[in-house]
Amino acid sequence: MRGKRVSGAERNRQGMEDKLLQGRPDVLVEVDRDRAGGGLRTEEMLVNMGPQHPSTHGVLRLMLRIDGELVLECTPHIGYLHRCAEKIGENVTPVQFIPITDRLDYLAAMINNHGYSLAVEKLLGMEVPERGRYIRVIMSELNRIASHLVSFGAYGLDMGAFTPFVYAFREREYILDLFEQVCGARLTYSYLSIGGATQDLPEGFPERLAQFLDYFEPKIAEYNNLLSFNQIFVKRTAGVGVISAADAIAWGLTGPCLRGSGVKWDLRKCVPYDIYDRFEFDIPVGLPGGVGGAPREAVVGDSWNRYYVRILEMQQSVRILRQCLQQLPSGDFRAKVPRVLKLPAKETYLEVEGGRGQVGYLVVGDGKAVPRRVKIRGPSFCNLSIASHVCRNVLIADIAAIIGSIDVVMGEVDR
Amino acid sequence: MTAQEVAELLIARFGTAVEAAPVEIHPGVRVTPEAWPAVARFLREEPRLSFNMLRCISGLDLHPEPQIELVYDLIAMRAPTAADGLWSNGGELAVRIRVARDGGSVPSVWDVWRAAEWHEREAYDLLGVGFDGHPDLRRILCPDDWVGHPLRKDYEFPKEYQGIPSAAAAAEGEGGCGASG
């Protein structure tokens, strides 16, 4: 830090104060005093953050207009991973499209498989056998835990904590092992397909899953001790990037980003699909400071709350998985699916609660084996669209905190 | 409120600009482009409707018909009334608007649902539909110098892009699993 420290009155004369007082006055005044190079005159500058910046979680480019440490404007540029999955969907049959859905949100591929299968089945009016439906919920919830673990670990990395990442990947490895046992793949599963699952659960799977749950559940407290309530982490995330409930709804935010803003809305509960109405579980939402164990600095809708909702959701997924194991019926894992599926001339739109929010599929058939149109709503696409609204008048370091807490997967943003 | 009831409410207020579109398993209403901004605002602000979230905008190319159909999927998220604080589903609706394939445009509704801003850019990019009044209508997924709109039914795949032949790109194929984190 160079230059002589100047009083607030002097800075005011330099016209800096006005610029700094927009947005988050409480934080910015503090920042101005302690970090922003006290009174040093700065010039506006355009900086590209990405597309290969480690804290943008994939190929996302943010164009920042900055003044010293202060971000005046943030414009996301996306499309680096665009493969036009929707066009592929118009050229292949639904069963062939399942592997493409893996590559949308590649951290929660099972849920993508699940959503697309449900949409096509709704179009066909197909009934899935009970065991198949339970297998799907088991896989979706396991994948939700794995996905939230990556989010938790990577967010720690963003905030300068390396250890949580290693812990998260240790537990995720067990889940990937379980997935490998059911379908042979560790990331892009294509396991859930039209009519149910592609094969039955292997021998001893329920026992191994129960073992994993017993092992995993106590780890969540470990994560909280390690990261959630760590003072440095809280200072970096609490009160940063606050999104109000009204804004969250207006920008179409879903999933943990919406719930972090205090909106108790989860498709599994509010618009139940598949068999989610059979399970008991809670929907965690963002907490105000000092309530329910939240740190004093927390504000509903801030980065810390978006992060913490995911930690609490892992706990709820464990609950659902335990109930699944209790209720798991025997029988067929897949409906009788004809070799050639003719899609009727109908249209449907269906959403499921994915790892990052509501994954939607619009499927239009016209009597052929390939759909006329497949439209995919990637939740990260909508969640990211609020970035330019939130990343205004924040510090450069806050950008990593905010984008990390939104938890984008570019595969599903760019499709 | 069912889609049929919403349609009746809208017809009572907007007359012939709105008609019911009872598409099986995806019901909704059909709206003329001219009436769309007023209808959109009404859908969002009328307390009986309060469709506060725009979930998705899908463009359907009706080729060989010279039209593109835009489908706006809305949902009404109702604030909690009970002590458990759980929000509830107040109804879902698909709004359909037809627009000419060549140079057609509809009014933008980005100021009604901010989510529309990116969805409209996507429909513009991939289908070539214009959105009047959009604050920043440019391509979003394809590069700025891309030619054509890939999701049109008569789209021709480019032979090359910036001197790179596309056959080679096709041979390379999908890049695999993609990096995580």
Coordinates of C-alpha atoms in Angstrom, one line a residue:
Chain A
M1 CA 0.0 0.0 0.0
R2 CA 1.6 3.2 -1.1
G3 CA 0.8 6.9 -0.5
K4 CA 0.0 8.9 2.6
R5 CA -3.2 7.9 4.4
V6 CA -5.7 10.6 4.1
S7 CA -8.8 11.4 6.2
G8 CA -12.3 10.7 5.0
A9 CA -12.9 14.4 4.4
E10 CA -10.0 14.6 2.0
R11 CA -11.1 11.5 0.1
N12 CA -14.5 13.0 -0.2
R13 CA -13.0 16.0 -1.9
Q14 CA -11.3 13.7 -4.3
G15 CA -14.7 12.4 -5.3
M16 CA -14.0 8.9 -4.4
E17 CA -16.6 8.5 -1.7
D18 CA -19.6 8.8 -4.0
K19 CA -18.4 5.9 -6.1
L20 CA -17.6 3.8 -3.1
L21 CA -20.8 4.4 -1.2
Q22 CA -23.1 2.9 -3.8
G23 CA -24.1 -0.7 -3.2
R24 CA -22.8 -2.0 0.1
P25 CA -22.0 1.1 2.2
D26 CA -21.2 -0.8 5.3
V27 CA -18.6 -3.0 3.8
L28 CA -17.2 -0.5 1.3
V29 CA -16.5 2.2 3.9
E30 CA -14.5 -0.4 5.8
V31 CA -12.8 -1.5 2.7
D32 CA -12.0 2.0 1.6
R33 CA -10.4 2.7 4.9
D34 CA -8.3 -0.4 5.3
R35 CA -7.6 -1.8 1.9
A36 CA -8.3 0.4 -1.0
G37 CA -5.0 2.2 -1.1
G38 CA -6.1 5.2 0.9
G39 CA -6.7 8.1 -1.3
L40 CA -4.6 6.9 -4.2
R41 CA -6.1 8.1 -7.4
T42 CA -7.1 5.3 -9.7
E43 CA -8.3 4.9 -13.2
E44 CA -11.0 2.8 -14.6
M45 CA -9.7 -0.3 -16.4
L46 CA -11.2 -3.3 -18.3
V47 CA -9.9 -6.7 -17.1
N48 CA -10.8 -10.1 -18.5
M49 CA -11.2 -12.6 -15.7
G50 CA -11.2 -16.0 -17.5
P51 CA -12.0 -17.9 -19.6
Q52 CA -9.3 -20.0 -17.9
H53 CA -9.3 -18.4 -14.5
P54 CA -9.2 -21.2 -11.8
S55 CA -12.0 -19.7 -9.7
T56 CA -14.5 -19.4 -12.6
H57 CA -15.2 -23.2 -12.4
G58 CA -14.7 -23.9 -16.1
V59 CA -14.6 -21.8 -19.2
L60 CA -16.4 -18.6 -18.1
R61 CA -15.1 -15.2 -19.0
L62 CA -16.1 -12.2 -16.9
M63 CA -15.3 -8.8 -18.3
L64 CA -14.7 -6.5 -15.3
R65 CA -14.7 -2.8 -15.4
I66 CA -12.6 -2.0 -12.3
D67 CA -11.4 1.1 -10.5
G68 CA -8.6 0.0 -8.3
E69 CA -9.9 -2.9 -6.3
L70 CA -13.5 -2.0 -6.9
V71 CA -15.5 -3.7 -9.6
L72 CA -17.9 -1.2 -11.2
E73 CA -19.4 -3.6 -13.7
C74 CA -19.2 -7.3 -14.5
T75 CA -20.3 -8.8 -17.8
P76 CA -20.3 -12.6 -18.2
H77 CA -19.4 -13.9 -21.6
I78 CA -20.4 -17.5 -22.0
G79 CA -20.6 -20.1 -24.8
Y80 CA -17.1 -21.5 -24.7
L81 CA -18.5 -25.0 -24.1
H82 CA -21.4 -24.7 -26.5
R83 CA -22.0 -27.9 -28.3
C84 CA -25.6 -27.3 -29.3
A85 CA -26.9 -30.2 -27.4
E86 CA -30.4 -29.3 -28.3
K87 CA -29.6 -29.8 -32.0
I88 CA -28.1 -33.1 -31.2
G89 CA -31.4 -33.9 -29.4
E90 CA -33.3 -33.4 -32.7
N91 CA -31.1 -35.9 -34.5
V92 CA -30.9 -38.8 -32.2
T93 CA -33.4 -41.0 -30.4
P94 CA -34.1 -40.3 -26.7
V95 CA -32.1 -43.3 -25.6
Q96 CA -29.2 -42.1 -27.7
F97 CA -29.5 -38.6 -26.1
I98 CA -29.1 -39.9 -22.6
P99 CA -25.2 -39.7 -22.8
I100 CA -25.5 -36.1 -24.0
T101 CA -27.5 -35.2 -20.9
D102 CA -24.6 -36.6 -18.9
R103 CA -22.4 -33.9 -20.3
L104 CA -24.7 -31.0 -19.4
D105 CA -24.3 -30.8 -15.6
Y106 CA -21.4 -33.3 -15.5
L107 CA -21.2 -33.1 -11.7
A108 CA -24.8 -34.4 -11.3
A109 CA -25.2 -36.5 -14.4
M110 CA -27.6 -38.9 -12.8
I111 CA -30.2 -36.1 -12.2
N112 CA -29.9 -35.1 -15.8
N113 CA -30.5 -38.7 -17.0
H114 CA -33.4 -38.8 -14.5
G115 CA -35.0 -35.6 -15.8
Y116 CA -34.8 -36.4 -19.5
S117 CA -36.1 -39.9 -18.9
L118 CA -39.1 -38.5 -17.0
A119 CA -39.9 -36.0 -19.7
V120 CA -39.8 -38.6 -22.5
E121 CA -41.9 -41.1 -20.3
K122 CA -44.4 -38.4 -19.7
L123 CA -44.6 -37.9 -23.5
L124 CA -45.1 -41.6 -24.0
G125 CA -47.3 -42.1 -21.0
M126 CA -45.0 -44.8 -19.8
E127 CA -45.1 -46.3 -16.3
V128 CA -41.9 -47.2 -14.6
P129 CA -41.8 -50.2 -12.2
E130 CA -41.5 -49.4 -8.5
R131 CA -38.0 -50.7 -8.1
G132 CA -36.8 -48.6 -11.0
R133 CA -38.2 -45.5 -9.4
Y134 CA -36.5 -46.1 -6.1
I135 CA -33.2 -46.8 -8.0
R136 CA -33.6 -43.5 -9.7
V137 CA -34.2 -41.6 -6.5
I138 CA -31.2 -43.3 -4.8
M139 CA -28.9 -42.4 -7.7
S140 CA -30.2 -38.8 -7.9
E141 CA -29.7 -38.2 -4.1
L142 CA -26.3 -39.8 -4.1
N143 CA -25.3 -37.7 -7.0
R144 CA -26.7 -34.6 -5.2
I145 CA -24.3 -35.3 -2.3
A146 CA -21.4 -35.9 -4.7
S147 CA -22.2 -32.6 -6.5
H148 CA -22.5 -30.6 -3.3
L149 CA -19.2 -32.1 -2.1
V150 CA -17.5 -30.7 -5.2
S151 CA -19.2 -27.4 -4.7
F152 CA -18.1 -27.4 -1.0
G153 CA -14.5 -28.4 -1.8
A154 CA -14.0 -26.1 -4.7
Y155 CA -15.5 -23.1 -2.8
G156 CA -13.0 -23.7 -0.1
L157 CA -10.3 -23.6 -2.7
D158 CA -11.7 -20.3 -4.1
M159 CA -11.5 -18.9 -0.6
G160 CA -8.0 -20.0 -0.1
A161 CA -8.6 -23.2 2.0
F162 CA -7.1 -26.2 0.5
T163 CA -7.9 -28.9 3.1
P164 CA -11.7 -29.0 2.6
F165 CA -11.2 -29.8 -1.0
V166 CA -9.2 -32.9 -0.1
Y167 CA -11.8 -34.0 2.5
A168 CA -14.6 -33.5 0.0
F169 CA -13.0 -35.5 -2.7
R170 CA -12.2 -38.3 -0.2
E171 CA -15.9 -38.8 0.5
R172 CA -16.9 -38.2 -3.1
E173 CA -14.6 -41.0 -4.1
Y174 CA -16.8 -43.5 -2.1
I175 CA -19.9 -42.3 -4.0
L176 CA -18.1 -42.6 -7.3
D177 CA -17.1 -46.2 -6.3
L178 CA -20.7 -46.9 -5.7
F179 CA -21.6 -45.5 -9.1
E180 CA -18.9 -47.5 -10.7
Q181 CA -20.3 -50.6 -9.2
V182 CA -23.8 -50.0 -10.6
C183 CA -22.8 -48.8 -14.1
G184 CA -19.1 -48.9 -14.6
A185 CA -18.7 -45.1 -15.1
R186 CA -17.5 -42.5 -12.6
L187 CA -18.7 -39.3 -14.1
T188 CA -20.9 -39.7 -17.1
Y189 CA -23.2 -42.6 -16.1
S190 CA -26.0 -42.9 -18.6
Y191 CA -27.4 -45.3 -16.0
L192 CA -30.9 -44.0 -15.7
S193 CA -32.6 -44.2 -19.0
I194 CA -36.1 -44.3 -20.6
G195 CA -38.2 -46.8 -18.6
G196 CA -36.1 -47.1 -15.5
A197 CA -32.4 -48.0 -15.0
T198 CA -30.2 -49.8 -17.6
Q199 CA -29.5 -52.6 -15.2
D200 CA -30.4 -53.7 -11.7
L201 CA -28.4 -52.8 -8.6
P202 CA -25.5 -55.2 -8.1
E203 CA -25.4 -57.8 -5.3
G204 CA -24.8 -56.2 -1.9
F205 CA -25.4 -52.6 -3.1
P206 CA -27.9 -51.6 -0.4
E207 CA -25.6 -52.8 2.3
R208 CA -22.7 -50.9 0.9
L209 CA -24.8 -47.8 0.5
A210 CA -26.0 -48.1 4.2
Q211 CA -22.3 -48.4 5.2
F212 CA -21.4 -45.3 3.2
L213 CA -24.3 -43.3 4.9
D214 CA -23.1 -44.3 8.3
Y215 CA -19.6 -43.2 7.4
F216 CA -20.6 -40.0 5.7
E217 CA -23.1 -38.5 8.1
P218 CA -20.6 -37.6 10.9
K219 CA -18.3 -36.0 8.3
I220 CA -20.7 -33.1 7.8
A221 CA -20.0 -31.8 11.3
E222 CA -16.3 -32.1 10.3
Y223 CA -16.9 -29.8 7.3
N224 CA -18.6 -27.3 9.5
N225 CA -15.7 -27.2 11.9
L226 CA -13.2 -27.0 9.1
L227 CA -14.8 -24.4 6.8
S228 CA -18.4 -23.3 7.4
F229 CA -17.7 -21.5 10.7
N230 CA -14.1 -20.7 10.1
Q231 CA -13.6 -17.0 10.8
I232 CA -11.6 -16.3 7.7
F233 CA -14.1 -18.1 5.5
V234 CA -17.0 -16.3 7.2
K235 CA -15.3 -12.9 6.7
R236 CA -14.9 -13.6 3.0
T237 CA -18.4 -14.8 2.4
A238 CA -20.9 -13.6 4.9
G239 CA -22.7 -10.4 3.8
V240 CA -21.1 -10.6 0.4
G241 CA -23.2 -10.8 -2.8
V242 CA -26.6 -10.5 -1.2
I243 CA -29.5 -11.5 -3.4
S244 CA -32.9 -10.6 -2.2
A245 CA -35.7 -13.1 -2.5
A246 CA -37.5 -10.9 -5.0
D247 CA -34.4 -10.6 -7.2
A248 CA -33.8 -14.3 -7.0
I249 CA -37.3 -15.0 -8.3
A250 CA -37.2 -12.3 -10.9
W251 CA -33.9 -13.6 -12.4
G252 CA -35.2 -17.2 -12.3
L253 CA -32.8 -18.5 -9.8
T254 CA -33.5 -22.0 -8.5
G255 CA -31.9 -24.5 -6.3
P256 CA -29.5 -23.6 -3.4
C257 CA -29.2 -20.1 -4.9
L258 CA -32.9 -19.5 -4.5
R259 CA -33.1 -21.2 -1.1
G260 CA -30.1 -19.3 0.1
S261 CA -32.2 -16.2 -0.3
G262 CA -34.7 -17.5 2.1
V263 CA -37.3 -18.9 -0.3
K264 CA -38.4 -22.3 0.9
W265 CA -39.0 -23.8 -2.6
D266 CA -37.8 -27.2 -3.7
L267 CA -39.5 -29.1 -6.5
R268 CA -39.1 -32.3 -4.6
K269 CA -41.6 -30.9 -2.1
C270 CA -43.5 -28.1 -3.9
V271 CA -44.2 -29.8 -7.2
P272 CA -43.3 -33.4 -6.3
Y273 CA -42.3 -35.6 -9.2
D274 CA -41.5 -39.3 -9.3
I275 CA -41.9 -40.7 -5.8
Y276 CA -40.5 -37.8 -3.7
D277 CA -43.8 -37.3 -2.0
R278 CA -43.1 -40.6 -0.1
F279 CA -40.1 -39.3 1.9
E280 CA -39.8 -37.1 4.9
F281 CA -37.2 -34.4 4.6
D282 CA -36.7 -30.7 5.4
I283 CA -35.8 -27.9 3.0
P284 CA -33.0 -25.8 4.4
V285 CA -33.1 -22.1 3.6
G286 CA -30.8 -19.1 4.2
L287 CA -30.5 -17.9 7.8
P288 CA -30.1 -14.4 9.2
G289 CA -27.1 -13.7 11.3
G290 CA -27.1 -15.3 14.7
V291 CA -30.1 -17.5 14.0
G292 CA -29.9 -21.3 13.8
G293 CA -26.1 -21.4 14.3
A294 CA -25.4 -18.9 11.5
P295 CA -22.5 -16.5 12.1
R296 CA -23.3 -13.0 13.3
E297 CA -22.2 -11.5 10.0
A298 CA -24.5 -13.6 7.9
V299 CA -27.4 -12.0 5.9
V300 CA -30.2 -14.0 4.2
G301 CA -29.2 -14.3 0.5
D302 CA -25.4 -13.8 0.9
S303 CA -22.7 -16.1 -0.4
W304 CA -22.3 -17.8 3.0
N305 CA -25.9 -18.8 3.1
R306 CA -25.9 -20.2 -0.5
Y307 CA -22.9 -22.3 0.6
Y308 CA -24.4 -23.4 3.9
V309 CA -27.7 -24.5 2.3
R310 CA -25.7 -27.1 0.3
I311 CA -24.1 -28.4 3.5
L312 CA -27.6 -28.8 5.1
E313 CA -29.0 -30.4 1.9
M314 CA -26.4 -33.2 2.0
Q315 CA -27.8 -34.1 5.4
Q316 CA -31.4 -34.2 4.0
S317 CA -30.2 -36.3 1.1
V318 CA -28.8 -38.8 3.6
R319 CA -32.3 -38.9 5.2
I320 CA -34.0 -39.6 1.9
L321 CA -31.5 -42.3 1.1
R322 CA -32.0 -44.1 4.4
Q323 CA -35.8 -44.1 3.7
C324 CA -35.2 -45.4 0.2
L325 CA -33.2 -48.3 1.6
Q326 CA -36.0 -49.1 4.0
Q327 CA -38.7 -49.0 1.3
L328 CA -36.7 -50.5 -1.6
P329 CA -39.0 -53.1 -3.3
S330 CA -37.9 -56.0 -5.4
G331 CA -39.2 -56.5 -8.9
D332 CA -38.4 -55.0 -12.3
F333 CA -35.9 -52.2 -12.6
R334 CA -37.0 -51.2 -16.0
A335 CA -40.3 -51.1 -17.9
K336 CA -40.7 -53.0 -21.2
V337 CA -39.3 -50.5 -23.7
P338 CA -39.8 -51.3 -27.4
R339 CA -36.7 -51.4 -29.5
V340 CA -37.9 -48.5 -31.6
L341 CA -39.7 -45.8 -29.6
K342 CA -42.1 -43.7 -31.6
L343 CA -42.7 -40.4 -29.9
P344 CA -46.3 -39.3 -30.2
A345 CA -47.1 -35.8 -31.7
K346 CA -47.3 -34.2 -28.2
E347 CA -45.3 -31.7 -26.3
T348 CA -44.2 -31.6 -22.7
Y349 CA -42.1 -29.5 -20.3
L350 CA -40.8 -31.1 -17.2
E351 CA -38.4 -29.9 -14.5
V352 CA -36.6 -31.8 -11.8
E353 CA -34.6 -30.5 -8.9
G354 CA -31.0 -30.9 -10.0
G355 CA -27.7 -30.3 -8.2
R356 CA -27.8 -26.6 -9.0
G357 CA -31.4 -25.9 -9.5
Q358 CA -34.3 -26.8 -11.7
V359 CA -33.3 -28.8 -14.8
G360 CA -36.0 -28.5 -17.4
Y361 CA -36.6 -30.5 -20.6
L362 CA -39.1 -29.5 -23.2
V363 CA -39.6 -32.4 -25.6
V364 CA -41.7 -32.3 -28.7
G365 CA -42.5 -35.4 -30.7
D366 CA -44.1 -35.8 -34.1
G367 CA -44.6 -39.5 -34.6
K368 CA -41.0 -40.3 -35.4
A369 CA -38.3 -42.0 -33.4
V370 CA -36.4 -38.8 -33.0
P371 CA -38.0 -35.8 -31.2
R372 CA -38.8 -32.7 -33.3
R373 CA -37.4 -30.4 -30.6
V374 CA -35.5 -30.8 -27.3
K375 CA -35.0 -27.7 -25.2
I376 CA -32.9 -27.8 -22.1
R377 CA -33.2 -25.4 -19.2
G378 CA -29.9 -25.4 -17.5
P379 CA -30.3 -24.0 -14.0
S380 CA -26.8 -22.6 -14.0
F381 CA -27.6 -20.5 -17.1
C382 CA -30.3 -18.7 -15.2
N383 CA -28.4 -18.6 -11.9
L384 CA -25.4 -17.0 -13.7
S385 CA -27.5 -14.4 -15.4
I386 CA -27.8 -12.5 -12.1
A387 CA -24.0 -12.1 -11.9
S388 CA -23.9 -8.7 -13.6
H389 CA -26.5 -7.5 -11.2
V390 CA -24.8 -8.8 -8.0
C391 CA -21.2 -8.2 -9.0
R392 CA -21.5 -4.5 -8.9
N393 CA -19.6 -2.3 -6.5
V394 CA -17.8 -5.2 -4.9
L395 CA -14.2 -6.0 -4.6
I396 CA -12.3 -8.1 -7.1
A397 CA -11.8 -10.7 -4.4
D398 CA -15.6 -10.8 -3.8
I399 CA -16.1 -11.9 -7.4
A400 CA -14.6 -15.3 -6.6
A401 CA -16.7 -15.5 -3.5
I402 CA -19.9 -14.7 -5.4
I403 CA -19.4 -16.7 -8.6
G404 CA -18.2 -19.6 -6.4
S405 CA -21.3 -19.5 -4.2
I406 CA -23.5 -19.5 -7.3
D407 CA -21.8 -22.8 -8.2
V408 CA -22.0 -22.8 -11.9
V409 CA -21.2 -25.8 -14.2
M410 CA -20.4 -24.5 -17.6
G411 CA -21.5 -27.7 -19.3
E412 CA -25.0 -26.8 -18.5
V413 CA -24.7 -23.0 -19.0
D414 CA -23.4 -23.5 -22.5
R415 CA -25.1 -26.8 -23.4
Chain B
M1 CA -55.6 -22.1 -11.1
T2 CA -55.7 -24.3 -14.2
A3 CA -54.5 -23.2 -17.6
Q4 CA -58.2 -23.1 -18.7
E5 CA -59.2 -20.7 -15.9
V6 CA -56.2 -18.5 -16.7
A7 CA -57.2 -18.4 -20.3
E8 CA -60.8 -17.4 -19.4
L9 CA -59.5 -14.6 -17.2
L10 CA -57.1 -13.3 -19.9
I11 CA -59.8 -13.5 -22.6
A12 CA -62.2 -11.5 -20.4
R13 CA -59.6 -8.8 -20.1
F14 CA -57.7 -8.8 -23.4
G15 CA -60.4 -10.1 -25.8
T16 CA -59.3 -11.7 -29.0
A17 CA -55.6 -11.0 -28.4
V18 CA -55.6 -14.1 -26.3
E19 CA -56.9 -17.6 -26.9
A20 CA -56.7 -20.8 -25.0
A21 CA -54.1 -23.3 -26.2
P22 CA -55.2 -26.6 -24.6
V23 CA -52.1 -28.5 -25.8
E24 CA -52.3 -32.0 -24.2
I25 CA -49.9 -32.3 -21.1
H26 CA -48.6 -28.8 -21.8
P27 CA -51.6 -26.5 -21.6
G28 CA -51.5 -22.7 -21.8
V29 CA -52.6 -19.7 -23.9
R30 CA -51.8 -18.2 -27.2
V31 CA -51.1 -14.5 -27.3
T32 CA -50.6 -12.1 -30.2
P33 CA -47.1 -10.4 -30.2
E34 CA -48.7 -6.9 -30.0
A35 CA -50.6 -7.7 -26.8
W36 CA -47.7 -9.6 -25.2
P37 CA -46.1 -6.9 -23.0
A38 CA -49.5 -6.0 -21.4
V39 CA -50.5 -9.7 -21.0
A40 CA -47.1 -10.5 -19.5
R41 CA -47.4 -7.7 -16.9
F42 CA -50.9 -8.8 -16.1
L43 CA -49.8 -12.4 -15.7
R44 CA -47.2 -11.3 -13.2
E45 CA -49.0 -8.6 -11.3
E46 CA -52.6 -9.7 -11.1
P47 CA -52.9 -11.2 -7.5
R48 CA -55.0 -14.1 -8.7
L49 CA -52.3 -15.1 -11.2
S50 CA -48.9 -13.9 -9.9
F51 CA -46.8 -15.9 -12.3
N52 CA -43.7 -14.5 -10.8
M53 CA -41.1 -16.9 -12.3
L54 CA -40.2 -17.3 -16.0
R55 CA -38.7 -20.7 -16.1
C56 CA -37.8 -21.1 -19.7
I57 CA -38.3 -19.7 -23.2
S58 CA -38.2 -22.3 -25.9
G59 CA -38.4 -21.5 -29.6
L60 CA -39.9 -24.1 -31.9
D61 CA -39.2 -23.8 -35.6
L62 CA -42.4 -24.8 -37.4
H63 CA -40.6 -25.1 -40.8
P64 CA -42.0 -25.6 -43.6
E65 CA -44.6 -23.3 -42.1
P66 CA -43.0 -19.8 -42.2
Q67 CA -43.3 -19.3 -38.5
I68 CA -41.5 -19.9 -35.2
E69 CA -43.4 -20.5 -32.0
L70 CA -42.0 -19.2 -28.8
V71 CA -43.1 -21.0 -25.6
Y72 CA -42.8 -19.2 -22.4
D73 CA -43.0 -21.5 -19.4
L74 CA -44.2 -19.7 -16.3
I75 CA -44.9 -20.8 -12.8
A76 CA -46.6 -19.0 -9.9
M77 CA -44.6 -19.4 -6.7
R78 CA -46.9 -18.6 -3.8
A79 CA -45.5 -17.2 -0.7
P80 CA -46.1 -19.3 2.4
T81 CA -49.2 -19.0 4.5
A82 CA -48.6 -21.8 7.0
A83 CA -46.1 -21.8 9.8
D84 CA -43.7 -24.2 8.0
G85 CA -42.8 -21.4 5.6
L86 CA -43.0 -23.7 2.6
W87 CA -43.8 -21.9 -0.7
S88 CA -46.5 -23.5 -2.9
N89 CA -47.2 -24.0 -6.5
G90 CA -49.9 -21.6 -7.6
G91 CA -50.1 -23.0 -11.2
E92 CA -48.1 -23.5 -14.3
L93 CA -48.7 -22.0 -17.7
A94 CA -47.2 -22.2 -21.2
V95 CA -47.6 -18.9 -23.2
R96 CA -47.3 -19.4 -27.0
I97 CA -46.5 -16.6 -29.4
R98 CA -46.1 -17.1 -33.1
V99 CA -43.7 -15.0 -35.1
A100 CA -42.7 -14.8 -38.7
R101 CA -39.5 -16.9 -39.5
D102 CA -38.0 -14.2 -41.7
G103 CA -37.3 -11.0 -39.8
G104 CA -40.1 -11.6 -37.2
S105 CA -39.8 -10.1 -33.8
V106 CA -41.8 -10.0 -30.5
P107 CA -41.6 -7.4 -27.8
S108 CA -39.1 -8.2 -25.1
V109 CA -40.4 -8.9 -21.6
W110 CA -37.0 -8.5 -19.8
D111 CA -38.5 -5.7 -17.6
V112 CA -41.3 -8.0 -16.5
W113 CA -39.2 -11.0 -15.7
R114 CA -35.5 -10.3 -15.6
A115 CA -34.8 -13.9 -16.4
A116 CA -36.0 -13.2 -19.9
E117 CA -32.9 -11.2 -20.7
W118 CA -30.7 -14.2 -21.3
H119 CA -33.4 -16.5 -22.5
E120 CA -34.3 -14.0 -25.2
R121 CA -30.7 -13.6 -26.2
E122 CA -30.5 -17.4 -26.6
A123 CA -33.6 -17.6 -28.8
Y124 CA -32.2 -14.7 -30.9
D125 CA -28.9 -16.5 -31.2
L126 CA -30.1 -20.0 -32.0
L127 CA -33.3 -19.3 -33.8
G128 CA -33.0 -15.8 -35.1
V129 CA -36.1 -14.3 -33.5
G130 CA -35.9 -10.6 -32.7
F131 CA -36.9 -9.1 -29.4
D132 CA -38.0 -5.4 -29.6
G133 CA -36.8 -3.3 -26.7
H134 CA -34.2 -5.8 -25.4
P135 CA -31.4 -3.9 -23.8
D136 CA -28.5 -6.0 -25.1
L137 CA -29.7 -8.3 -28.0
R138 CA -26.5 -10.1 -29.2
R139 CA -25.5 -13.7 -29.6
I140 CA -24.9 -15.5 -26.3
L141 CA -23.8 -19.0 -27.0
C142 CA -22.4 -18.8 -30.5
P143 CA -19.5 -16.5 -31.4
D144 CA -20.4 -13.1 -32.6
D145 CA -19.3 -13.8 -36.1
W146 CA -21.2 -17.1 -36.5
V147 CA -23.4 -17.3 -39.6
G148 CA -27.0 -18.6 -39.3
H149 CA -29.1 -19.9 -36.5
P150 CA -28.3 -23.5 -35.6
L151 CA -31.7 -24.5 -34.3
R152 CA -33.6 -23.7 -37.5
K153 CA -34.8 -26.7 -39.3
D154 CA -33.2 -25.6 -42.6
Y155 CA -29.9 -24.7 -41.0
E156 CA -26.9 -25.8 -43.0
F157 CA -23.8 -26.9 -41.1
P158 CA -20.9 -24.6 -42.0
K159 CA -18.1 -26.1 -44.0
E160 CA -15.5 -24.2 -42.1
Y161 CA -15.2 -21.6 -39.3
Q162 CA -12.4 -19.0 -39.5
G163 CA -10.5 -21.2 -41.9
I164 CA -10.8 -24.3 -39.8
P165 CA -12.6 -27.1 -41.8
S166 CA -15.5 -28.5 -39.9
A167 CA -15.0 -32.1 -41.1
A168 CA -11.9 -32.2 -39.0
A169 CA -13.7 -30.8 -36.1
A170 CA -16.4 -33.5 -36.5
A171 CA -13.7 -36.2 -36.6
E172 CA -12.3 -35.0 -33.3
G173 CA -15.7 -35.4 -31.8
E174 CA -16.8 -34.8 -28.2
G175 CA -14.0 -34.0 -25.9
G176 CA -14.8 -36.6 -23.2
C177 CA -15.8 -36.1 -19.7
G178 CA -15.0 -32.5 -19.2
A179 CA -13.0 -31.2 -16.3
S180 CA -14.6 -31.0 -12.9
G181 CA -14.4 -28.3 -10.3

